Amino acid sequence: MQIPPDESLAHFLLVPTRFLFFTGKGGVGKTSLACASAIALADAGRRVLLVSTDPASNLDEVLGVGLTSQPADILTVPRLAALNIDPAAAAAAYREKLVGPYRGQLPAAVIRSMEEQLSGACTLEIAAFDEFSRLLGEPAATAAYDHIIFDTAPTGHTLRLLSLPGAWTGFLASSTSGSSCLGPLSGLEQQRGIYEQAVATLANGTQTTLVLVSRAQKAALAEAERTSNELAAIGVCNQRLILNGLFQAAGADPVALALERRGTEALTAAGDFLARLPRSKVPLRAQNLVGIPALRALVAGSAPAVNPVPRSTENPALPETETLTELVDRLAGLGHGVIMTMGKGGVGKTTLAGAIATELARRGFPVQLSTTDPAAHVAAAAGQLPGLHVSRIDPQVETQNYVTQVLATAGSQLDPSARLLLEEDLRSPCTEEIAVFRAFARVVAQGRTGFVVLDTAPTGHTLLLLDATESYHREVARRASDLPEEVRELLPRLRDGRYTQVLVVTLPEATPVHEAAALQADLRRAGIEPYAWVINQSFASSGSRDPLLLARAAAEAPFIREVVGTLSRRTVRVPWVTEVPAGPLALQQLFRNPPSLAIG
């Protein structure tokens, strides 16, 4: 694969800034690269703190260490510590920080009201942001470390996270009421100086580097470019790009040649963007990057030779799974309802949602394909087909509509000073979360008369959205005079196995499978039982004989067995396909029967 000359990852890490942010589309390898960089700096004698801001963090899995919201030393890597910013724990601490001083001073009913105002998804996000800002904007919090490396959430969440310092600083500057959707404004006012310092640090190119991670894929590169532009617009201008998972075919294997060709075409199309930023490149590895030795080798640029997979490991008798065609047969038999694709970022939720939606439309059903993902590519995946309507829940549009409605209802009878207070309340960033949630409920309601295929956001964002169900009822009642029927019925519909079918999408790799298992456990705690698991982009189902791809296929086997044997009541396996699955014709590739595992 021919790409312009690049600086090695090891060379980039010789003189890094103090703060490094690794961001990019879900599944491009942010966590692996952030961990590998942290290990390399610690090995070079620096004191390093590695932080995950992702609500669905998998730092524990990659490092092989159980982490909490407090820095923990990584015993196998001297000078390295790591932590996860846990939104739920951060919210509990934030809530207690605001409410605690009043316990015993105010009536119990008032305390309960304060806690209720601080119980929603918005508080989760602000509390996590509070921790993030403390690490970025309070020098004493990180004085023990030379470098702080942030493994950020998938791009849509990251954009929101990185724009919050400015949003909240502006909100505090213009607020005069002392109340907001977060409850007592003093909780935010006390943090004003830290927030302002966080903004300044993000924009300081001598202190902060934004590391955009991408694969040689058109969607990933397009998202990296959009992220670059949007973050530059808020002052984060010191940026570099890491091209991860680059692949070169070893011979004439059709699957390998197709993988190489797709990468080359994506890089060529993004040539102007690639020329703007300093770059590093990282080749595709035969094994998953889990564990300290594998992460050290990543920065060193070394990779073990890919040896032929011995026939003694060949096992064509992988557990039996369904095809995508058989899954759609089952779904079509329901006649209507909601189908949700859920899972870790980058596992192919959008592609599978498009494939299922187009196949149902081809069979004559009315289908709406929609997404709650802030970084949506659903329209490109599905294309156009009679009977198929493609839509997106646009946060800006939904927020404006929501604000207009609240002002027209709750605000219509208010005197000028009270209306001004309401308008101020609606300017807070929390309003967007509520507006998107209401739109989500509206789309789910349309499953009564046809199929709604909902391509959800990456795992952490989706769980925050679903967790908002109960608290949203209270928030709407506080702000507006009516509670829409679709909102009242949302949680019962999501829990109704005859109405909503949740498809847990994963890749046959350690981190996606184990994160999907955690997602399934969370869904079950919410009373939502997944309908099936979909193992996507399987090289074991591709028929490839390329040595590196054969090694990756062999590595898939234990995770396929784990899904089928212990995690899923119904499993579908979808092969990696040679053509980009975008548009109705290309999506048909996903419906072919996967061949037996080819190893040896």
Coordinates of C-alpha atoms in Angstrom, one line a residue:
M1 CA 0.0 0.0 0.0
Q2 CA 1.6 3.2 -1.1
I3 CA 1.2 6.2 1.2
P4 CA 3.4 9.3 1.7
P5 CA 6.4 9.1 4.0
D6 CA 5.4 9.2 7.7
E7 CA 7.0 9.8 11.0
S8 CA 7.0 6.6 13.1
L9 CA 5.0 6.4 16.3
A10 CA 8.2 5.9 18.3
H11 CA 9.6 9.1 16.8
F12 CA 6.5 11.1 17.6
L13 CA 6.7 10.0 21.2
L14 CA 10.3 11.3 21.6
V15 CA 9.1 14.9 22.3
P16 CA 5.3 14.7 23.1
T17 CA 3.2 17.4 24.7
R18 CA 2.1 16.9 28.3
F19 CA -1.6 16.2 27.3
L20 CA -2.4 13.7 24.5
F21 CA -5.9 13.1 23.3
F22 CA -6.5 9.9 21.3
T23 CA -9.8 10.2 19.4
G24 CA -11.5 8.8 16.3
K25 CA -14.4 6.7 15.0
G26 CA -15.3 3.7 17.1
G27 CA -13.2 0.6 16.4
V28 CA -10.2 2.3 14.8
G29 CA -7.8 1.4 17.7
K30 CA -7.8 4.4 19.9
T31 CA -7.5 2.4 23.2
S32 CA -4.6 0.2 21.9
L33 CA -2.6 3.2 20.6
A34 CA -3.3 5.2 23.7
C35 CA -2.1 2.3 25.9
A36 CA 0.9 1.6 23.8
S37 CA 1.9 5.2 23.8
A38 CA 1.5 5.4 27.6
I39 CA 3.6 2.3 28.1
A40 CA 6.3 3.6 25.7
L41 CA 6.6 6.9 27.6
A42 CA 6.7 5.1 31.0
D43 CA 9.4 2.8 29.6
A44 CA 11.4 6.0 28.6
G45 CA 11.3 7.1 32.3
R46 CA 8.3 9.4 32.2
R47 CA 5.6 9.4 34.9
V48 CA 2.3 8.8 33.0
L49 CA -1.4 8.8 33.8
L50 CA -3.6 7.1 31.3
V51 CA -7.3 8.1 31.5
S52 CA -10.4 6.8 29.8
T53 CA -13.3 9.2 29.3
D54 CA -15.4 6.6 27.5
P55 CA -18.6 5.5 29.3
A56 CA -17.9 2.1 27.8
S57 CA -14.2 1.9 28.6
N58 CA -12.1 -1.2 27.8
L59 CA -8.8 -0.1 29.3
D60 CA -9.1 -2.9 31.8
E61 CA -9.3 -5.5 29.0
V62 CA -6.4 -4.1 27.1
L63 CA -4.1 -3.6 30.1
G64 CA -5.3 -6.7 31.9
V65 CA -5.8 -4.8 35.2
G66 CA -9.0 -3.9 37.0
L67 CA -9.4 -0.1 37.1
T68 CA -11.5 2.4 39.0
S69 CA -12.0 6.1 39.0
Q70 CA -8.9 6.5 41.1
P71 CA -5.3 6.2 39.6
A72 CA -4.0 2.7 39.9
D73 CA -0.4 1.8 39.4
I74 CA 0.2 -0.7 36.6
L75 CA 2.6 -3.0 38.4
T76 CA 4.1 -4.5 35.2
V77 CA 4.9 -1.1 33.8
P78 CA 6.8 1.1 36.3
R79 CA 5.8 4.8 36.3
L80 CA 2.4 4.1 34.6
A81 CA -0.9 4.7 36.4
A82 CA -4.4 4.5 34.8
L83 CA -8.0 5.2 35.7
N84 CA -11.5 5.1 34.2
I85 CA -13.8 8.1 34.6
D86 CA -16.9 6.1 35.6
P87 CA -20.0 8.3 34.8
A88 CA -22.2 6.6 37.3
A89 CA -19.7 6.9 40.2
A90 CA -18.8 10.4 39.1
A91 CA -22.5 11.4 39.1
A92 CA -23.0 9.9 42.6
A93 CA -20.0 11.9 43.9
Y94 CA -21.2 15.1 42.1
R95 CA -24.7 14.7 43.5
E96 CA -23.4 14.2 47.0
K97 CA -21.1 17.2 46.7
L98 CA -24.1 19.4 46.0
V99 CA -26.7 17.8 48.2
G100 CA -24.5 16.6 51.2
P101 CA -24.1 20.0 52.9
Y102 CA -27.9 20.4 53.2
R103 CA -28.6 17.0 54.8
G104 CA -30.0 17.7 58.3
Q105 CA -30.4 21.3 57.4
L106 CA -33.4 21.1 55.0
P107 CA -36.5 19.0 55.2
A108 CA -36.3 15.5 53.7
A109 CA -38.8 16.3 51.0
V110 CA -36.5 19.2 49.8
I111 CA -33.5 16.9 49.8
R112 CA -35.4 14.3 47.7
S113 CA -36.3 17.0 45.2
M114 CA -32.7 18.1 44.9
E115 CA -31.6 14.5 44.3
E116 CA -34.3 14.0 41.7
Q117 CA -33.1 17.1 39.8
L118 CA -29.7 15.6 39.8
S119 CA -30.7 12.0 38.7
G120 CA -30.8 12.2 34.9
A121 CA -28.4 11.4 32.1
C122 CA -27.4 15.1 31.9
T123 CA -26.0 14.8 35.4
L124 CA -24.0 11.7 34.4
E125 CA -22.4 13.6 31.5
I126 CA -21.7 16.8 33.5
A127 CA -20.2 14.8 36.4
A128 CA -17.9 12.9 34.0
F129 CA -17.0 16.3 32.5
D130 CA -16.3 17.6 36.0
E131 CA -13.7 14.9 36.5
F132 CA -12.3 15.4 33.0
S133 CA -11.9 19.2 33.6
R134 CA -10.2 18.6 37.0
L135 CA -7.5 16.5 35.4
L136 CA -7.1 19.0 32.6
G137 CA -7.6 22.3 34.4
E138 CA -6.4 21.8 38.0
P139 CA -2.6 21.5 38.1
A140 CA -2.5 19.9 41.5
A141 CA -4.6 17.0 40.3
T142 CA -1.9 15.8 37.9
A143 CA 1.3 17.3 39.5
A144 CA 2.7 13.8 40.1
Y145 CA 2.8 13.0 36.3
D146 CA 4.8 14.2 33.4
H147 CA 2.2 13.2 30.8
I148 CA -1.6 12.7 30.9
I149 CA -3.0 10.5 28.0
F150 CA -6.7 10.5 27.4
D151 CA -8.3 7.6 25.6
T152 CA -11.5 9.4 24.6
A153 CA -14.9 8.0 23.7
P154 CA -16.0 7.5 20.0
T155 CA -16.0 10.7 18.0
G156 CA -19.5 11.9 18.5
H157 CA -19.2 11.8 22.3
T158 CA -15.7 13.2 22.1
L159 CA -16.8 16.3 20.1
R160 CA -19.5 16.9 22.7
L161 CA -17.1 16.4 25.6
L162 CA -14.4 18.7 24.2
S163 CA -16.9 21.4 23.4
L164 CA -18.5 21.3 26.8
P165 CA -15.8 23.5 28.5
G166 CA -16.7 26.4 26.2
A167 CA -20.4 25.6 26.4
W168 CA -20.5 25.5 30.2
T169 CA -18.2 28.5 30.6
G170 CA -20.6 30.5 28.4
F171 CA -23.6 29.2 30.2
L172 CA -22.1 30.3 33.6
A173 CA -21.2 33.7 32.2
S174 CA -24.7 34.5 31.0
S175 CA -26.6 32.8 33.9
T176 CA -28.2 35.1 36.5
S177 CA -30.9 32.9 38.0
G178 CA -29.1 30.5 40.3
S179 CA -31.0 27.5 39.0
S180 CA -30.6 25.2 36.0
C181 CA -31.5 21.7 34.9
L182 CA -28.6 20.6 37.2
G183 CA -30.2 21.9 40.3
P184 CA -28.3 24.5 42.4
L185 CA -26.0 26.5 40.1
S186 CA -23.4 26.9 42.8
G187 CA -22.2 23.4 42.0
L188 CA -21.1 24.7 38.6
E189 CA -20.1 28.2 39.7
Q190 CA -17.6 26.7 42.1
Q191 CA -15.8 25.0 39.2
R192 CA -15.7 28.0 36.9
G193 CA -12.0 28.6 37.2
I194 CA -11.2 25.0 36.5
Y195 CA -13.4 25.0 33.4
E196 CA -11.8 28.1 32.1
Q197 CA -8.3 26.6 32.6
A198 CA -9.5 23.4 30.8
V199 CA -10.5 25.5 27.8
A200 CA -7.1 27.3 27.8
T201 CA -5.2 24.0 28.0
L202 CA -7.1 22.4 25.1
A203 CA -6.2 25.3 22.9
N204 CA -2.6 25.5 23.9
G205 CA -0.6 23.7 21.3
T206 CA 2.6 23.5 23.5
Q207 CA 0.6 21.6 26.1
T208 CA -1.9 19.5 24.2
T209 CA -1.9 17.3 21.1
L210 CA -5.0 15.9 19.5
V211 CA -4.1 12.5 18.0
L212 CA -6.7 11.5 15.4
V213 CA -6.8 7.8 14.9
S214 CA -8.2 6.3 11.7
R215 CA -8.2 3.1 9.6
A216 CA -7.7 3.2 5.8
Q217 CA -11.5 3.2 5.4
K218 CA -13.5 6.0 3.8
A219 CA -16.0 6.4 6.7
A220 CA -13.2 6.5 9.3
L221 CA -11.1 9.0 7.3
A222 CA -14.1 11.2 6.6
E223 CA -15.0 11.2 10.3
A224 CA -11.4 12.0 11.2
E225 CA -11.4 15.0 8.8
R226 CA -14.7 16.2 10.2
T227 CA -13.4 15.9 13.8
S228 CA -10.2 17.7 12.8
N229 CA -12.2 20.6 11.3
E230 CA -14.6 20.9 14.2
L231 CA -12.0 20.8 16.9
A232 CA -9.8 23.3 15.1
A233 CA -12.9 25.6 15.1
I234 CA -12.9 25.5 18.9
G235 CA -9.2 26.2 19.1
V236 CA -7.7 22.6 19.3
C237 CA -5.2 23.1 16.5
N238 CA -2.2 21.0 17.4
Q239 CA -3.2 17.8 15.7
R240 CA -1.7 14.7 14.1
L241 CA -3.0 11.6 12.4
I242 CA -2.3 7.9 13.1
L243 CA -3.2 5.5 10.2
N244 CA -3.8 2.2 12.0
G245 CA -4.2 -1.3 10.7
L246 CA -2.7 -0.8 7.3
F247 CA -2.6 -4.0 5.3
Q248 CA -0.6 -5.3 2.3
A249 CA -1.5 -8.6 0.6
A250 CA 1.2 -11.3 0.6
G251 CA 0.1 -12.9 -2.7
A252 CA -2.8 -13.3 -5.0
D253 CA -5.5 -14.2 -2.5
P254 CA -8.7 -12.4 -3.6
V255 CA -9.8 -11.4 -0.1
A256 CA -6.4 -10.0 0.8
L257 CA -6.2 -8.1 -2.5
A258 CA -9.7 -6.7 -1.9
L259 CA -8.7 -5.6 1.6
E260 CA -5.6 -3.9 0.3
R261 CA -7.4 -2.3 -2.6
R262 CA -10.1 -0.8 -0.3
G263 CA -7.5 0.7 1.9
T264 CA -5.6 2.2 -1.0
E265 CA -8.7 3.7 -2.5
A266 CA -9.7 5.2 0.8
L267 CA -6.3 6.8 1.3
T268 CA -6.2 8.2 -2.2
A269 CA -9.7 9.8 -1.8
A270 CA -8.5 11.4 1.4
G271 CA -5.3 12.7 -0.1
D272 CA -5.9 16.4 0.6
F273 CA -6.8 15.7 4.3
L274 CA -3.7 13.4 4.7
A275 CA -1.4 16.2 3.4
R276 CA -2.6 18.6 6.1
L277 CA -1.4 16.8 9.2
P278 CA 1.8 15.0 10.4
R279 CA 1.2 11.3 10.3
S280 CA 2.2 8.0 11.7
K281 CA 1.4 4.6 10.3
V282 CA 0.8 1.3 12.0
P283 CA 0.4 -2.0 10.2
L284 CA -2.3 -4.6 10.7
R285 CA -1.3 -7.2 13.3
A286 CA -2.1 -11.0 13.1
Q287 CA -3.3 -11.0 16.7
N288 CA -5.4 -8.7 18.8
L289 CA -3.5 -6.1 20.7
V290 CA -4.2 -7.2 24.3
G291 CA -1.5 -7.4 27.0
I292 CA 1.6 -5.4 27.7
P293 CA 4.0 -7.3 25.4
A294 CA 1.8 -6.8 22.4
L295 CA 1.4 -3.1 23.2
R296 CA 5.2 -2.6 23.6
A297 CA 5.8 -4.2 20.2
L298 CA 3.3 -1.9 18.6
V299 CA 5.3 1.2 19.3
A300 CA 8.6 -0.5 18.7
G301 CA 7.4 -1.3 15.2
S302 CA 8.2 -4.9 15.6
A303 CA 5.8 -7.7 14.8
P304 CA 6.4 -11.4 15.1
A305 CA 6.6 -13.3 11.8
V306 CA 3.3 -14.6 10.6
N307 CA 3.9 -18.4 10.5
P308 CA 1.5 -20.7 8.6
V309 CA -1.3 -21.9 10.9
P310 CA -0.6 -25.6 11.5
R311 CA -3.3 -28.1 10.4
S312 CA -3.4 -29.5 13.9
T313 CA -5.3 -26.3 14.9
E314 CA -7.7 -26.6 12.0
N315 CA -11.3 -27.0 13.3
P316 CA -13.9 -26.8 10.6
A317 CA -16.6 -27.7 13.2
L318 CA -17.1 -24.3 14.7
P319 CA -20.4 -23.9 16.5
E320 CA -23.4 -23.8 14.3
T321 CA -24.7 -20.3 13.7
E322 CA -27.5 -18.7 11.6
T323 CA -27.1 -16.7 8.4
L324 CA -28.3 -13.2 8.0
T325 CA -31.0 -14.5 5.7
E326 CA -32.3 -16.8 8.4
L327 CA -32.3 -13.9 10.9
V328 CA -34.3 -11.6 8.5
D329 CA -36.8 -14.5 7.8
R330 CA -37.5 -14.6 11.6
L331 CA -37.8 -10.8 11.8
A332 CA -40.1 -10.6 8.8
G333 CA -42.4 -13.2 10.4
L334 CA -43.2 -10.6 13.2
G335 CA -44.8 -8.3 10.6
H336 CA -43.8 -5.0 12.3
G337 CA -41.9 -3.6 15.3
V338 CA -38.5 -2.1 16.2
I339 CA -35.1 -3.7 15.4
M340 CA -32.2 -2.1 17.2
T341 CA -28.5 -2.8 16.4
M342 CA -26.3 -2.2 19.4
G343 CA -22.7 -2.7 20.3
K344 CA -19.2 -1.2 20.5
G345 CA -18.3 1.5 18.1
G346 CA -16.8 0.2 14.8
V347 CA -18.4 -3.3 14.8
G348 CA -20.6 -2.5 11.9
K349 CA -24.0 -1.6 13.5
T350 CA -24.8 0.9 10.7
T351 CA -24.0 -1.6 7.9
L352 CA -26.1 -4.4 9.4
A353 CA -29.0 -2.0 10.1
G354 CA -28.9 -1.0 6.5
A355 CA -28.7 -4.6 5.3
I356 CA -31.7 -5.7 7.4
A357 CA -33.7 -2.6 6.5
T358 CA -33.1 -3.0 2.7
E359 CA -33.9 -6.7 2.8
L360 CA -37.2 -6.1 4.7
A361 CA -38.1 -3.3 2.2
R362 CA -37.2 -5.6 -0.7
R363 CA -39.7 -8.1 0.7
G364 CA -42.5 -5.5 0.6
F365 CA -42.6 -4.2 4.1
P366 CA -42.7 -0.4 4.9
V367 CA -39.4 0.3 6.7
Q368 CA -38.0 3.4 8.4
L369 CA -34.2 3.2 8.9
S370 CA -33.0 5.8 11.5
T371 CA -30.1 6.5 13.7
T372 CA -29.4 8.1 17.1
D373 CA -25.6 8.1 16.4
P374 CA -24.1 11.7 16.5
A375 CA -21.7 10.5 13.7
A376 CA -24.3 8.9 11.4
H377 CA -23.5 7.2 8.1
V378 CA -26.7 5.3 7.8
A379 CA -27.9 6.9 4.6
A380 CA -24.7 5.9 2.7
A381 CA -25.0 2.4 4.0
A382 CA -28.6 1.8 2.8
G383 CA -29.0 3.8 -0.4
Q384 CA -32.4 4.3 -1.8
L385 CA -35.1 1.6 -2.3
P386 CA -38.9 1.7 -2.7
G387 CA -40.6 1.4 0.7
L388 CA -37.5 2.4 2.6
H389 CA -37.4 5.8 4.4
V390 CA -34.1 6.9 5.8
S391 CA -33.9 9.4 8.6
R392 CA -31.6 10.7 11.3
I393 CA -32.3 12.1 14.7
D394 CA -30.5 15.4 14.3
P395 CA -29.5 16.9 17.7
Q396 CA -29.6 20.5 16.6
V397 CA -32.9 20.2 14.8
E398 CA -34.5 18.3 17.7
T399 CA -33.2 20.7 20.3
Q400 CA -34.6 23.7 18.4
N401 CA -38.0 22.0 18.0
Y402 CA -38.0 21.1 21.7
V403 CA -37.2 24.6 22.8
T404 CA -39.9 26.1 20.6
Q405 CA -42.5 23.7 22.0
V406 CA -41.6 24.3 25.6
L407 CA -41.7 28.1 25.2
A408 CA -45.0 27.8 23.4
T409 CA -46.5 25.6 26.2
A410 CA -44.9 26.1 29.6
G411 CA -43.7 29.6 28.6
S412 CA -46.9 31.0 27.1
Q413 CA -48.5 31.9 30.5
L414 CA -45.3 33.2 32.2
D415 CA -44.6 36.8 33.0
P416 CA -41.5 38.3 31.3
S417 CA -39.1 37.6 34.1
A418 CA -40.2 34.0 34.5
R419 CA -40.1 33.5 30.8
L420 CA -36.5 34.9 30.7
L421 CA -35.6 32.3 33.4
L422 CA -37.1 29.5 31.3
E423 CA -35.2 30.6 28.2
E424 CA -32.0 30.7 30.2
D425 CA -32.6 27.2 31.5
L426 CA -33.2 25.9 28.0
R427 CA -29.8 27.3 26.8
S428 CA -27.9 24.7 28.9
P429 CA -26.3 21.7 27.2
C430 CA -28.7 19.4 29.0
T431 CA -31.5 20.4 26.7
E432 CA -30.0 18.6 23.8
E433 CA -30.0 15.2 25.7
I434 CA -33.7 15.6 26.5
A435 CA -34.6 16.7 23.0
V436 CA -32.8 13.7 21.4
F437 CA -34.5 11.4 23.9
R438 CA -37.9 12.6 22.9
A439 CA -37.2 12.1 19.2
F440 CA -35.9 8.6 20.0
A441 CA -39.3 7.8 21.7
R442 CA -41.2 9.2 18.7
V443 CA -39.3 6.9 16.2
V444 CA -39.8 3.8 18.4
A445 CA -43.5 4.5 18.4
Q446 CA -43.7 4.1 14.6
G447 CA -43.0 0.4 15.0
R448 CA -46.7 -0.1 15.6
T449 CA -47.5 0.1 11.8
G450 CA -44.3 -1.1 10.1
F451 CA -40.7 -1.9 10.7
V452 CA -38.3 0.6 12.4
V453 CA -34.7 -0.3 12.1
L454 CA -32.7 1.8 14.5
D455 CA -29.0 2.1 14.2
T456 CA -28.1 3.2 17.7
A457 CA -25.0 5.1 18.8
P458 CA -22.0 3.3 20.3
T459 CA -22.5 1.5 23.5
G460 CA -21.8 4.1 26.1
H461 CA -24.0 6.8 24.5
T462 CA -26.8 4.3 23.9
L463 CA -26.8 3.2 27.6
L464 CA -26.9 6.8 28.7
L465 CA -29.9 7.4 26.4
L466 CA -31.8 4.3 27.7
D467 CA -30.9 5.1 31.3
A468 CA -32.6 8.5 30.8
T469 CA -36.0 6.9 30.4
E470 CA -37.3 7.2 34.0
S471 CA -35.7 10.5 34.8
Y472 CA -36.8 12.1 31.5
H473 CA -40.5 11.6 32.6
R474 CA -39.8 13.8 35.6
E475 CA -37.8 16.4 33.6
V476 CA -40.6 16.8 31.0
A477 CA -43.2 17.1 33.8
R478 CA -41.1 19.9 35.3
R479 CA -40.7 21.8 32.1
A480 CA -43.8 21.3 30.1
S481 CA -47.5 20.7 30.8
D482 CA -47.8 17.5 28.8
L483 CA -46.1 14.1 28.6
P484 CA -46.3 12.7 25.1
E485 CA -47.9 9.2 24.8
E486 CA -44.8 7.9 23.0
V487 CA -42.6 8.9 26.0
R488 CA -45.0 7.2 28.4
E489 CA -44.9 4.0 26.4
L490 CA -41.2 3.9 25.5
L491 CA -39.8 1.8 28.2
P492 CA -42.7 -0.8 28.0
R493 CA -42.1 -1.0 24.3
L494 CA -38.4 -1.6 24.6
R495 CA -39.1 -4.3 27.2
D496 CA -41.7 -6.0 25.0
G497 CA -40.1 -8.9 23.1
R498 CA -42.9 -8.9 20.6
Y499 CA -42.4 -5.2 19.8
T500 CA -38.6 -4.6 20.0
Q501 CA -35.8 -6.9 18.9
V502 CA -32.3 -5.9 20.1
L503 CA -29.4 -7.3 18.0
V504 CA -26.1 -7.2 19.8
V505 CA -23.4 -6.7 17.2
T506 CA -19.8 -7.7 17.8
L507 CA -16.5 -8.6 16.1
P508 CA -14.9 -12.0 16.8
E509 CA -12.3 -10.4 19.0
A510 CA -11.7 -10.2 22.8
T511 CA -12.6 -6.6 23.5
P512 CA -15.8 -6.3 21.3
V513 CA -17.1 -9.6 22.6
H514 CA -16.6 -8.8 26.3
E515 CA -17.9 -5.3 25.9
A516 CA -21.0 -6.7 24.2
A517 CA -21.4 -9.1 27.1
A518 CA -21.4 -6.1 29.5
L519 CA -23.9 -4.4 27.3
Q520 CA -26.2 -7.4 27.4
A521 CA -26.0 -7.5 31.2
D522 CA -26.9 -3.8 31.4
L523 CA -29.8 -4.4 29.0
R524 CA -31.1 -7.3 31.1
R525 CA -30.9 -5.2 34.2
A526 CA -33.2 -2.7 32.4
G527 CA -35.6 -5.5 31.6
I528 CA -34.5 -5.7 27.9
E529 CA -33.6 -9.2 26.6
P530 CA -31.5 -9.2 23.4
Y531 CA -33.0 -11.2 20.5
A532 CA -29.7 -12.3 18.9
W533 CA -26.0 -11.7 18.6
V534 CA -24.4 -10.9 15.2
I535 CA -20.7 -11.8 14.8
N536 CA -19.7 -9.4 12.0
Q537 CA -16.7 -9.2 9.6
S538 CA -15.5 -12.7 10.3
F539 CA -12.3 -13.6 8.4
A540 CA -13.0 -17.2 9.4
S541 CA -16.1 -16.9 7.1
S542 CA -14.3 -15.1 4.3
G543 CA -12.5 -18.1 2.6
S544 CA -9.2 -16.2 2.6
R545 CA -5.8 -18.1 2.4
D546 CA -3.6 -15.0 3.1
P547 CA -1.2 -16.0 5.9
L548 CA -1.9 -12.9 8.1
L549 CA -5.7 -13.2 7.5
L550 CA -5.6 -16.9 8.2
A551 CA -3.8 -16.1 11.5
R552 CA -6.6 -13.6 12.3
A553 CA -9.2 -16.2 11.4
A554 CA -7.7 -18.8 13.7
A555 CA -7.7 -16.2 16.5
E556 CA -11.5 -15.7 16.0
A557 CA -12.4 -19.3 16.9
P558 CA -12.4 -19.0 20.8
F559 CA -14.5 -15.9 20.7
I560 CA -17.1 -17.4 18.3
R561 CA -17.3 -20.4 20.7
E562 CA -17.7 -18.1 23.6
V563 CA -20.6 -16.2 22.0
V564 CA -22.4 -19.3 20.9
G565 CA -21.7 -21.4 24.0
T566 CA -22.3 -19.0 26.8
L567 CA -23.5 -15.5 25.7
S568 CA -26.2 -15.8 23.1
R569 CA -29.4 -17.8 22.6
R570 CA -29.2 -17.1 18.9
T571 CA -26.1 -16.2 16.9
V572 CA -25.6 -15.0 13.3
R573 CA -22.2 -15.0 11.6
V574 CA -21.5 -12.5 8.8
P575 CA -18.3 -12.8 6.7
W576 CA -15.9 -10.1 5.8
V577 CA -16.8 -9.2 2.2
T578 CA -14.7 -8.0 -0.7
E579 CA -16.8 -5.0 -1.7
V580 CA -17.6 -2.1 0.6
P581 CA -21.1 -3.0 1.8
A582 CA -22.7 0.4 1.0
G583 CA -25.9 0.6 -1.1
P584 CA -28.6 -2.0 -1.7
L585 CA -26.7 -4.2 -4.2
A586 CA -23.4 -4.3 -2.2
L587 CA -25.3 -5.1 1.0
Q588 CA -26.5 -8.3 -0.6
Q589 CA -23.0 -9.7 -0.1
L590 CA -23.8 -10.1 3.6
F591 CA -26.6 -12.5 2.9
R592 CA -24.4 -15.3 1.5
N593 CA -23.8 -18.4 3.5
P594 CA -20.4 -18.2 5.3
P595 CA -18.0 -21.0 4.4
S596 CA -16.4 -23.3 6.9
L597 CA -13.3 -22.1 8.8
A598 CA -10.3 -22.4 6.5
I599 CA -7.1 -22.8 8.5
G600 CA -4.0 -24.7 7.5

